[in-house]
Short mmCIF file of C-alpha atoms in Angstrom, two decimals:
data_model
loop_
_atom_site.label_atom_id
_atom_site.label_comp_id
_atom_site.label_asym_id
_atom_site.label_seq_id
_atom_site.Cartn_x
_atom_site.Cartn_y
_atom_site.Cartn_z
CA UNK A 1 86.40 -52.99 -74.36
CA UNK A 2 88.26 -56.08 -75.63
CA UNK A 3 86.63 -58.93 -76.48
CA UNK A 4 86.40 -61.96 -74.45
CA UNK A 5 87.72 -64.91 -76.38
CA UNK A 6 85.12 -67.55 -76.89
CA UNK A 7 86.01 -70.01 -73.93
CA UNK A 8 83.71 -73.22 -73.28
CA UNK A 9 83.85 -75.23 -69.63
CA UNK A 10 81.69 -77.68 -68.67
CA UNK A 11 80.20 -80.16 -66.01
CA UNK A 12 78.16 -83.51 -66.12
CA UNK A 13 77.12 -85.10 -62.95
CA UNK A 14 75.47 -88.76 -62.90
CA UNK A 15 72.80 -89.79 -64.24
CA UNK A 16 73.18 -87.65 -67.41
CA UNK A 17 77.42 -88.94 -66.98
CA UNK A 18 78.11 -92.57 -67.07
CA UNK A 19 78.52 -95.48 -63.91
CA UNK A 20 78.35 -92.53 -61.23
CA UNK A 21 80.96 -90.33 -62.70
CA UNK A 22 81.72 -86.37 -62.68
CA UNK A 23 82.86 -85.47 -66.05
CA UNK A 24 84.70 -81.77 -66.19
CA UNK A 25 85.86 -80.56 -69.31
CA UNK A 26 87.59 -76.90 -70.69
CA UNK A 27 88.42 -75.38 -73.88
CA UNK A 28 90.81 -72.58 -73.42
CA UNK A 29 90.66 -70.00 -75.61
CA UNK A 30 93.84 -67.73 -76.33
CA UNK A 31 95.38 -65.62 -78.40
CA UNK A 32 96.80 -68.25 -81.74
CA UNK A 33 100.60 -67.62 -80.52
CA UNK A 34 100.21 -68.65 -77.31
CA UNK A 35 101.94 -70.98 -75.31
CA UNK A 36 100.25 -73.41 -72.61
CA UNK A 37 102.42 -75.39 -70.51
CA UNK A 38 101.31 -78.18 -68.07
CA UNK A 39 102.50 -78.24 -64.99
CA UNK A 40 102.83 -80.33 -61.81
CA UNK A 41 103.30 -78.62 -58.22
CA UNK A 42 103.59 -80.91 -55.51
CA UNK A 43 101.93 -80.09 -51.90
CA UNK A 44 104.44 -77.85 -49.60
CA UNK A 45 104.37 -76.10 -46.33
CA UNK A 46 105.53 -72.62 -46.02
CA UNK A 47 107.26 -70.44 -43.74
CA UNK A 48 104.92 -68.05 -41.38
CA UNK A 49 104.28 -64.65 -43.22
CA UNK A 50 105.82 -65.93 -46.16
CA UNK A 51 104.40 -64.06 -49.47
CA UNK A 52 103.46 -66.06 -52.97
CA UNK A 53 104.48 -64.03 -56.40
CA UNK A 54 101.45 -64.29 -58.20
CA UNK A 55 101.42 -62.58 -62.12
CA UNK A 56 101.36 -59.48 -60.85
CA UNK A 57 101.23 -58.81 -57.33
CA UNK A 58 102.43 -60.64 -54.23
CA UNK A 59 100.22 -62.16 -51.41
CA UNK A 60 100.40 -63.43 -48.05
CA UNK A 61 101.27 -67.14 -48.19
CA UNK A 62 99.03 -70.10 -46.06
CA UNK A 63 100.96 -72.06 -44.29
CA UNK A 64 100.04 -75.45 -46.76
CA UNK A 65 99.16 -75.51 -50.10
CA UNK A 66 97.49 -78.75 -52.03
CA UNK A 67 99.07 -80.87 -54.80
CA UNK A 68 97.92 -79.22 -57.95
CA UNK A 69 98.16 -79.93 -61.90
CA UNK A 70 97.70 -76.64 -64.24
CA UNK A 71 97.57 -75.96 -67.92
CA UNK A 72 98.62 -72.17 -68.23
CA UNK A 73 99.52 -70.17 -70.73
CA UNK A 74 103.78 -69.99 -70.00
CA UNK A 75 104.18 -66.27 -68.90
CA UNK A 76 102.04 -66.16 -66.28
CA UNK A 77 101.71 -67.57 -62.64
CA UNK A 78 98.18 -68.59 -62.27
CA UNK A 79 96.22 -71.64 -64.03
CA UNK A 80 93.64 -71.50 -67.08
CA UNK A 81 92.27 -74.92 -65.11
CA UNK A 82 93.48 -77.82 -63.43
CA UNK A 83 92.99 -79.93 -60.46
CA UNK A 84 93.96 -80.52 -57.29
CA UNK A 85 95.28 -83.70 -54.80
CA UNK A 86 91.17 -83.81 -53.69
CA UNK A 87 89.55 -84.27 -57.05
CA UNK A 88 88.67 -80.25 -57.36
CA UNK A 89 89.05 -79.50 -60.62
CA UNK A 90 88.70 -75.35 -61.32
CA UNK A 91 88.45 -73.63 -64.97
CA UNK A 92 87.42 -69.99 -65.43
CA UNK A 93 85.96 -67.68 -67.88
CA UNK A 94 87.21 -64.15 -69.06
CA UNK A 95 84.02 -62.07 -69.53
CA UNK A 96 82.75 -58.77 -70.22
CA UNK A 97 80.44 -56.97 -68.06
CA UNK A 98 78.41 -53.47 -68.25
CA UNK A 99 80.97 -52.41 -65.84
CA UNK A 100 84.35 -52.57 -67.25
CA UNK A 101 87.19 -54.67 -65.98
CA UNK A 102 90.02 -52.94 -64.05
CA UNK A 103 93.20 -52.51 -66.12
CA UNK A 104 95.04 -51.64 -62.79
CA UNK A 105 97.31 -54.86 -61.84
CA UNK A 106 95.85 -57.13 -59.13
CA UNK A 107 95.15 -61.11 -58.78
CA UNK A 108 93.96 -62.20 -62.45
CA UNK A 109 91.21 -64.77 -62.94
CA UNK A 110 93.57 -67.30 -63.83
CA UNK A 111 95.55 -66.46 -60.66
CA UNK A 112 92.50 -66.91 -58.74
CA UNK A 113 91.99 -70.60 -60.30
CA UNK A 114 95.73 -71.68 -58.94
CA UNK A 115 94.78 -70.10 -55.82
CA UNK A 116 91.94 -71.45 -55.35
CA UNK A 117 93.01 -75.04 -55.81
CA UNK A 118 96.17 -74.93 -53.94
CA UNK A 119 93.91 -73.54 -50.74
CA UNK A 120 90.68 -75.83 -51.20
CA UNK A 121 89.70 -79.45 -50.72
CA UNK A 122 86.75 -78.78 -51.35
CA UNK A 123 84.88 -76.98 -54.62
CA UNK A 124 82.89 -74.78 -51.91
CA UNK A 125 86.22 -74.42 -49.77
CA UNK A 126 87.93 -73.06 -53.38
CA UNK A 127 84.71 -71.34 -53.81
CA UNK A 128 85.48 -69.33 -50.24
CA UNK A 129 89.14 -68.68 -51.25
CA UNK A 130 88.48 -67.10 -54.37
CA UNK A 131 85.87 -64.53 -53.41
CA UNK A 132 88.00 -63.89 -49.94
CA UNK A 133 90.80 -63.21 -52.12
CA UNK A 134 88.48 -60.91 -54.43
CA UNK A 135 87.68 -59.17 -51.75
CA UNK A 136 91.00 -58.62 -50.16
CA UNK A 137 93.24 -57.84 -53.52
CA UNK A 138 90.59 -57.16 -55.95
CA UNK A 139 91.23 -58.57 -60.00
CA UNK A 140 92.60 -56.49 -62.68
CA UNK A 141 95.79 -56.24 -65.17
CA UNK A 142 96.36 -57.75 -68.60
CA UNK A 143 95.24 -60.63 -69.87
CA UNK A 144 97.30 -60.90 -72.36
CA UNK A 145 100.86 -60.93 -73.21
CA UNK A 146 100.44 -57.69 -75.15
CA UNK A 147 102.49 -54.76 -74.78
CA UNK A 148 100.22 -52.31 -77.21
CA UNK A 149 96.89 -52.84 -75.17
CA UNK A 150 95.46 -54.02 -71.89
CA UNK A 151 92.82 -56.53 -72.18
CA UNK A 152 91.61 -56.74 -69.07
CA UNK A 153 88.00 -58.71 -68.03
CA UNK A 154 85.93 -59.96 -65.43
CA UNK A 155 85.63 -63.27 -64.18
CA UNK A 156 83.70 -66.36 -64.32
CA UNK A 157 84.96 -69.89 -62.61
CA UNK A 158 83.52 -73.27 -62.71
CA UNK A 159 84.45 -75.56 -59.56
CA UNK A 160 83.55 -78.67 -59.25
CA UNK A 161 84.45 -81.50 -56.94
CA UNK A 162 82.89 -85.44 -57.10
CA UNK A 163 79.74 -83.95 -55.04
CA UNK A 164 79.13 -80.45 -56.41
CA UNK A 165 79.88 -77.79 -58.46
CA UNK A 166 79.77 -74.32 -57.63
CA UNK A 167 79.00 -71.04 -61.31
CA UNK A 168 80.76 -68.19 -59.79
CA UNK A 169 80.29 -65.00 -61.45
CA UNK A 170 82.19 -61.83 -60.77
CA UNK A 171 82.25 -58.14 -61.86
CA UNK A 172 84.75 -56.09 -59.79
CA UNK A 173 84.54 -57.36 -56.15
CA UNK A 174 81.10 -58.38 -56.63
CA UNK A 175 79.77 -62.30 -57.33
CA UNK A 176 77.12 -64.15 -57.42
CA UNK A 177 77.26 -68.04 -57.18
CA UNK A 178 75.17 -70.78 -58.10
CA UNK A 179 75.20 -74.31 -56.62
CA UNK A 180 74.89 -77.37 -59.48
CA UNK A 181 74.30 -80.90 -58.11
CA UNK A 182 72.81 -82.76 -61.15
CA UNK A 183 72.59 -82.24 -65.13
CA UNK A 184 74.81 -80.34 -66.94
CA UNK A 185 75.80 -77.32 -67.28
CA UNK A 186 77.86 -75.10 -69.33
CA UNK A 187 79.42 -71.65 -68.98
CA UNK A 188 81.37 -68.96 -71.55
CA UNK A 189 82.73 -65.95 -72.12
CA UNK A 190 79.40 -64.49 -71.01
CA UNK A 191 77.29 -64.23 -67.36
CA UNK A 192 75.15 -67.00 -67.56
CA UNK A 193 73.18 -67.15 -63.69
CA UNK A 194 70.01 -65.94 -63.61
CA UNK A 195 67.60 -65.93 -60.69
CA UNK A 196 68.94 -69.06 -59.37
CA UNK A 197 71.46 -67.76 -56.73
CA UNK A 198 72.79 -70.27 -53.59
CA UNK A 199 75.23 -66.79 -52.44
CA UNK A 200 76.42 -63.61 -53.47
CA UNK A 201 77.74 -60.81 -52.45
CA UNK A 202 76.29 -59.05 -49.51
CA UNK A 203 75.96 -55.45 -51.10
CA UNK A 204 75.32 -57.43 -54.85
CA UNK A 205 72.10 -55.80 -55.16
CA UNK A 206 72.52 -52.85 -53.52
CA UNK A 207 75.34 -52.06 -56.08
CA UNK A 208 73.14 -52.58 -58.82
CA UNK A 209 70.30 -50.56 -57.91
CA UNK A 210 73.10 -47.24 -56.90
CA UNK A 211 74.53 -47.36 -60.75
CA UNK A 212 70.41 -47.72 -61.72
CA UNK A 213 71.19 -51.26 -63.46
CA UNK A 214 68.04 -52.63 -61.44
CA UNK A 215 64.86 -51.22 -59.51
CA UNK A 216 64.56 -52.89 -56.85
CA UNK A 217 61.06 -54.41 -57.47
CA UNK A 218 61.69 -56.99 -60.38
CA UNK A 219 63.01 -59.88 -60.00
CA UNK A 220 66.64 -59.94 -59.52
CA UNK A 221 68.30 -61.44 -62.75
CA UNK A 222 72.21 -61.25 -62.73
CA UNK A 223 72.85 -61.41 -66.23
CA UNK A 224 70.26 -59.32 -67.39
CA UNK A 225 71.56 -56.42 -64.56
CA UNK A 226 75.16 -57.11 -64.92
CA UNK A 227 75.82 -57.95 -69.01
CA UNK A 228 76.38 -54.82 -71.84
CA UNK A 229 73.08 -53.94 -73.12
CA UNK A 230 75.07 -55.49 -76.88
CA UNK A 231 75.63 -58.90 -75.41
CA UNK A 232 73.11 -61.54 -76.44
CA UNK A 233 73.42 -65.17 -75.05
CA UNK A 234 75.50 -67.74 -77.47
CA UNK A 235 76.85 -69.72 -75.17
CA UNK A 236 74.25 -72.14 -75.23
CA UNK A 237 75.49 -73.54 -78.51
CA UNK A 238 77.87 -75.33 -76.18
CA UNK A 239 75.78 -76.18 -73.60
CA UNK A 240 73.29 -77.64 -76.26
CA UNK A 241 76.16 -79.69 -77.83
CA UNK A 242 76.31 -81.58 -74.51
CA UNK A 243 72.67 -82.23 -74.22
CA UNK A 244 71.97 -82.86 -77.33
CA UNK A 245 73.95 -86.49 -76.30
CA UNK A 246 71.45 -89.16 -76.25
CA UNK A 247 73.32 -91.77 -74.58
CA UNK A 248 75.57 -91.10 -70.78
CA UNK A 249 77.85 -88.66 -71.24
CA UNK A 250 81.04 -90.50 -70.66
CA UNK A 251 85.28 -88.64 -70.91
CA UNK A 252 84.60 -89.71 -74.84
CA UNK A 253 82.04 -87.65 -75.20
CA UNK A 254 83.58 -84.94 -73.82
CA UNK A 255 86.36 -85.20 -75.56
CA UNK A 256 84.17 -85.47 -78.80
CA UNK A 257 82.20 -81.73 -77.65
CA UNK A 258 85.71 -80.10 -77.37
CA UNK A 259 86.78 -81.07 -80.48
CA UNK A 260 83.71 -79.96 -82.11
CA UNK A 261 84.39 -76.96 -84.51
CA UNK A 262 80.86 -76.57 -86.35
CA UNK A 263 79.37 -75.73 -82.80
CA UNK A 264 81.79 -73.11 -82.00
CA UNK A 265 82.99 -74.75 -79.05
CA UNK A 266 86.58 -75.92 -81.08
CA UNK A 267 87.38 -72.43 -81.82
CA UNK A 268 89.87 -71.71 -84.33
CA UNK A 269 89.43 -68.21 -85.63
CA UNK A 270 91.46 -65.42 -87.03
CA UNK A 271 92.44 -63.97 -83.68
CA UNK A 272 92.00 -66.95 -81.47
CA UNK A 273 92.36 -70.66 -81.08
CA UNK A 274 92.16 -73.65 -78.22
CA UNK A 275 95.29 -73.37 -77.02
CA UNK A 276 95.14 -76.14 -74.59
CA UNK A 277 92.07 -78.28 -73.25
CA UNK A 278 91.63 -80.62 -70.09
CA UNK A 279 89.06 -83.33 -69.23
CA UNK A 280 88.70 -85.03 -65.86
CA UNK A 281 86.34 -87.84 -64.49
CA UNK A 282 85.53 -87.27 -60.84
CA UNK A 283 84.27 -90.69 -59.36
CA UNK A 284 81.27 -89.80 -57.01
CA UNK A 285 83.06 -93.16 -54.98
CA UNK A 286 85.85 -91.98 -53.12
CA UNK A 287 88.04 -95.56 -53.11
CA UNK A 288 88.55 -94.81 -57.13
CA UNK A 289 90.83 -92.40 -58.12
CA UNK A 290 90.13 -89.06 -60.26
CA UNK A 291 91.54 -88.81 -63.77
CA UNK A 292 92.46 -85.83 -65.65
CA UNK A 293 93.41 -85.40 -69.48
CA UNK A 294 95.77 -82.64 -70.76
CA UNK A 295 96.49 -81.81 -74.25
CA UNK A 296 99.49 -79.40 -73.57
CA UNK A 297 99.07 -78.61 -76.70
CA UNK A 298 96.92 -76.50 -79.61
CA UNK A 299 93.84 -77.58 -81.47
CA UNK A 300 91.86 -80.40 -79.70
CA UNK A 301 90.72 -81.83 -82.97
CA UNK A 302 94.67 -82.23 -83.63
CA UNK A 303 95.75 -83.27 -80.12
CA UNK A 304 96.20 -86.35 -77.87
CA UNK A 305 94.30 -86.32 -74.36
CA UNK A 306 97.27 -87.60 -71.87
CA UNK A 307 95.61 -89.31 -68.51
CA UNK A 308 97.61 -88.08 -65.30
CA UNK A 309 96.72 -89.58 -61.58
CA UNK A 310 97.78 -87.67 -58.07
CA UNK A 311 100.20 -89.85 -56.12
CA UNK A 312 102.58 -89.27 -54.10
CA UNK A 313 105.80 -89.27 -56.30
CA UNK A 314 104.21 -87.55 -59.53
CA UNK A 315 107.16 -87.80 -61.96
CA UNK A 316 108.03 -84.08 -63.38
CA UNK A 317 107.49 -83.44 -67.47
CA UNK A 318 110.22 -80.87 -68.68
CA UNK A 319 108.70 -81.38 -72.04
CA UNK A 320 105.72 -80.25 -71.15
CA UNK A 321 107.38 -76.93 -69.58
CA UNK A 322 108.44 -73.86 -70.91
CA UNK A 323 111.52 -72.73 -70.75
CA UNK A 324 112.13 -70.56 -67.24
CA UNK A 325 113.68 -67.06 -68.24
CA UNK A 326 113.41 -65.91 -63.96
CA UNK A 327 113.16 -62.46 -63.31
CA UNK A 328 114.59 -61.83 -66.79
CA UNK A 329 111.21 -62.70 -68.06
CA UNK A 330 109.70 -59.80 -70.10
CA UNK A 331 106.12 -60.77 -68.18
CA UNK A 332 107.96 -59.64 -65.09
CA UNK A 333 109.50 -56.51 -65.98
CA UNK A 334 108.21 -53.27 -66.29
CA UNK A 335 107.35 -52.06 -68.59
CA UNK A 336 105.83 -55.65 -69.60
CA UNK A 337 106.03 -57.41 -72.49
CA UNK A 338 108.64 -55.17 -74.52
CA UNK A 339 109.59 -58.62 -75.75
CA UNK A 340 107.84 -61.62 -76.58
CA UNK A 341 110.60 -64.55 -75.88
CA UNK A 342 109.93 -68.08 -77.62
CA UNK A 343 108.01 -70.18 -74.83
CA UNK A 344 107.49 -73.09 -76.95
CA UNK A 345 108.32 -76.53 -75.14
CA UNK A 346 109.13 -79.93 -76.36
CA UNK A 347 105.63 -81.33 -77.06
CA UNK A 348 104.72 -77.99 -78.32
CA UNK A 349 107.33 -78.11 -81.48
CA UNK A 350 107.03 -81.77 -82.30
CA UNK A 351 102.92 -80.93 -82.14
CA UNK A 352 103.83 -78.19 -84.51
CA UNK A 353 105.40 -80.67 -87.21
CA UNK A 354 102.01 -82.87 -86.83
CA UNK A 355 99.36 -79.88 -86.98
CA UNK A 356 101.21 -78.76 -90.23
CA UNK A 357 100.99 -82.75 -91.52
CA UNK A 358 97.14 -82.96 -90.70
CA UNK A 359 96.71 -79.70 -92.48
CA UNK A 360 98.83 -80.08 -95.50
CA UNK A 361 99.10 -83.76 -96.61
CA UNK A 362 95.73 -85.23 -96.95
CA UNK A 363 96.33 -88.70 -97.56
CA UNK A 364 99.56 -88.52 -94.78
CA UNK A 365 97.73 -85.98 -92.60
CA UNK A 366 94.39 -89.38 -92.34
CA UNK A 367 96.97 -91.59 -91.16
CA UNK A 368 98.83 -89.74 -88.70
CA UNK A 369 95.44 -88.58 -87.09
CA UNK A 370 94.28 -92.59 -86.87
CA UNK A 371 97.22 -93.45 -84.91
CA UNK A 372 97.07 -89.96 -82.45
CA UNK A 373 93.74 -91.27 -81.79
CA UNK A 374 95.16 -94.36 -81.69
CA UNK A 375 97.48 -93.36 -78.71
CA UNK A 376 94.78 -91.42 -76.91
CA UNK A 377 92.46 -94.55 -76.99
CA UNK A 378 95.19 -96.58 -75.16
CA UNK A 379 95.22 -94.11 -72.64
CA UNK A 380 91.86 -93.86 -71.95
CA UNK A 381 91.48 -97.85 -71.78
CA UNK A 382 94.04 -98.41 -69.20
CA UNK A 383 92.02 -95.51 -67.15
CA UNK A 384 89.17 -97.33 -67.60
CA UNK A 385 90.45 -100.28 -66.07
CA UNK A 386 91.77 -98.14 -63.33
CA UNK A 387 88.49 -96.74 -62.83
CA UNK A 388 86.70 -99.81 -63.02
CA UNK A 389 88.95 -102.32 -61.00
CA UNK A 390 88.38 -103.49 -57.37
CA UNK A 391 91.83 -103.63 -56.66
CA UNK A 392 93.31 -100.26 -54.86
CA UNK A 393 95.43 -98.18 -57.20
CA UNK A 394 99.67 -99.06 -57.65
CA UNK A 395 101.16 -95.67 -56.90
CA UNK A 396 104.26 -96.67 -58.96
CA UNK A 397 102.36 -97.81 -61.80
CA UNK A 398 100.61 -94.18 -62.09
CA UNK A 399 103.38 -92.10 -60.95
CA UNK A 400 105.24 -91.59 -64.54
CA UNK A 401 101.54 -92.11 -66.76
CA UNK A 402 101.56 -88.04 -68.05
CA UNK A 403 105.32 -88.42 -68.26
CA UNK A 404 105.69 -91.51 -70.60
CA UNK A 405 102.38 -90.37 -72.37
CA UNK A 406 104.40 -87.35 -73.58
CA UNK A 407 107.39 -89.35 -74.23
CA UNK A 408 105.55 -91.67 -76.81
CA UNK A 409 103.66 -88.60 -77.85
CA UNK A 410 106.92 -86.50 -79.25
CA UNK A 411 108.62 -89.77 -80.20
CA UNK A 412 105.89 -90.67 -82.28
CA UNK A 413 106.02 -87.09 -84.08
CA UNK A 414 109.89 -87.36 -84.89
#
C-alpha cells in the first residue's frame, strides 16, 4: 500500500479564533517535484447535459457552477483546497484504510474538493455533493504523476464555511461525517472520527460487521473499525500545535503552525515536501468579506502568503499558472505519465532562485527572508483593515490584490 504523505488541515472557530473569525488553514503534502498552480475560475452556466472532464473520467455537468480559487498540483483537474464565491473553503486528506483504495480510474479526492466547491454554497451543501458524487462515480486512480506505480488512497475532506465545518471520512463509497461548530480541530493523513458521528453512510455499519471489522455490540468507533491494524494516531502532533496557542488563534498564527517543521506539520522529508499551503479567515459577519492566502509555491517556512478577495472582475495570474500542454498532456494520455513535462510557472522559478538563497547564503539567505516576511506582513495589514473597516468593500481596489501580490513577489526575487 503506498503511503499517505503526511498532510495537515485545520479549523478554528471563535472563541478559540480572534474578533469572531473562522480561521482555515492546509499544508499540502506532495511528492518534492511537484508543481502547484493557483488558479482562478470564475462562476459559469452550462449547456443542458453538458459533461465536465475531470482527471480521469467525465461527468454530467450542473447547469451553474460557483466562483472558485484552487491550489492544485498542475497535471490534474481537481483542487488540493480552495474556496469558493460563498466563503466555503474545502481541503482533503489522502489516507490509508484497512480496505485498500481502488487503483481503477474514477473521481479522485482532489477532484471531489473542486467539485464540491463549484456545486455548494454551503459546507453541508459541498458536504451533499461530494458523497452524492461518491456514490454515483465512486474514487480511485493515481495519485500521483507516476508512471511506475499507482498510489491510489482513500479520502478525507475538511469543509468549512463561516458557520460550520463538516470531517468527512471515506473508504470506498462509504463515509462517515462529523459536524464541528466550536474549537479546533485538526485532521491528517489518517481517520480521525470516532464515536462522534452527525451522518454516515446508510449501510456504514453493516459493511463493517460483513468483512468482521466490528461485532455489532461495541460501540461503533470509525477509526478503530476502518484504520490498518499498523496505523497508530500521530496526527495529533498537529492538532496539539494549534492548541497549545495560549492567546486567539488569529491568520498569524496559522500561518506560524504551517510553517512549523519541529512538529511535523512543515514537512520536508526525503520523499515529500509542502508543496503549496492556503490560509483563509471566514468572518462569522456576513457584511465583511472572506480572505484567503496562497503560497503558490514550495516550503511555507520559505514562502509569502498572498491575500486574494472574490469580486466580480477577479484579475487572472498567468504567473501563477502552469503552462497548458491540452490534450497533448502526458496526464491525459494513455498510457499516463510516459513523460513528465516541466510544469513550473513564473512564481515557481523565481521562488526557486530564493529557496536556494535561504538555504545556501546564511548571512544573504537572513535578509532576503526579513523582507519576504516583510511583504507578507503588508499583505496581511491591508486585510486587516479590510476586515476591520465599516465601510463596504471597493471591488476595484481588491480585484488585482493576488495579481500584483505575485507581481512584487517575482520582481522582488529578480
Amino acid at each position: 500500500m503506498a503511503v499517505a504523505p503526511p498532510s495537515y488541515c485545520f479549523v478554528a472557530f471563535p472563541p478559540r479564533a480572534k474578533d469572531g473569525l473562522v480561521v482555515f488553514g492546509k499544508n499540502s503534502a506532495r511528492p518534492r517535484d511537484e508543481v502547484q498552480e493557483v488558479v482562478y475560475f470564475s462562476a459559469a452556466d452550462h449547456e443542458p447535459e453538458s459533461k465536465v472532464e475531470c482527471t480521469y473520467i467525465s461527468i454530467n455537468q450542473v447547469p451553474r457552477t460557483h466562483a472558485i480559487v484552487i491550489s492544485r498540483p498542475a497535471w490534474l483537474w481537481g483542487a488540493e483546497m480552495g474556496a469558493n464565491e460563498h466563503g466555503v473553503c474545502i481541503a482533503n486528506e489522502a489516507v490509508n484504510a484497512r480496505e485498500p483504495a481502488a487503483e481503477t480510474e474514477a473521481l479522485l479526492g482532489m477532484d471531489l474538493v473542486r467539485l464540491g466547491l463549484e456545486r455548494g454554497a454551503t459546507a453541508k451543501e459541498a458536504l451533499d455533493v461530494i458523497i452524492a458524487l461518491l456514490e454515483e462515480h465512486g474514487q480511485g486512480g493515481n495519485y500521483y504523476e507516476d508512471a511506475n506505480s499507482c498510489h491510489s488512497f482513500q479520502s478525507a475532506y475538511l469543509i468549512v464555511d463561516r458557520e460550520e465545518a463538516w470531517v468527512l471520512e471515506t473508504v470506498g463509497k462509504y463515509w462517515a461525517a462529523e459536524k464541528i461548530t466550536e474549537g479546533v480541530k485538526c485532521i491528517c493523513n489518517q481517520l480521525s472520527l470516532t464515536t462522534k458521528i452527525d451522518a454516515e453512510h446508510p449501510e456504514l455499519r453493516s459493511y463493517a460487521q460483513s468483512q468482521g471489522w466490528w461485532t455489532g455490540e461495541d460501540e461503533f468507533n470509525f477509526s478503530e473499525v476502518f484504520s490498518p491494524s499498523d496505523d497508530h494516531l500521530t496526527c495529533c502532533s498537529g492538532r496539539d500545535t494549534l492548541e497549545k496557542q495560549e492567546e486567539s488563534i488569529t491568520v498569524q498564527t496559522m500561518i506560524d503552525v504551517l510553517r512549523d517543521k519541529a512538529s511535523g506539520v512543515c514537512v520536508d522529508s526525503e520523499s515529500f515536501l509542502t508543496t503549496a499551503s492556503i490560509v483563509s479567515v471566514l468572518p462569522q459577519s456576513r457584511s465583511s468579506p472572506c480572505v484567503h492566502y496562497f503560497t503558490g509555491t514550495p516550503d511555507p517556512s520559505r514562502s509569502i502568503f498572498k491575500p486574494f478577495i472574490f469580486v466580480d472582475d477577479v484579475k487572472l495570474v498567468p504567473k501563477a499558472q502552469s503552462p497548458c500542454f491540452g490534450d497533448d498532456d502526458p496526464a491525459k494520455k494513455e498510457p499516463r505519465f510516459q513523460e513528465k513535462p516541466d510544469r513550473r510557472h513564473e512564481l515557481y522559478k523565481a521562488h526557486e532562485w530564493a529557496r536556494a538563497v535561504l538555504e545556501s547564503d546564511e548571512e544573504q539567505g537572513q535578509k532576503l527572508r526579513k523582507t519576504m516576511l516583510e511583504l507578507e506582513k503588508q499583505g496581511l495589514e491591508a486585510m486587516e483593515e479590510i476586515l476591520t473597516s465599516s465601510d463596504p468593500l471597493d471591488p476595484t481596489e481588491v480585484g488585482d490584490l493576488f495579481y500584483d501580490c505575485v507581481d512584487t513577489e517575482i520582481k522582488f526575487f529578480k
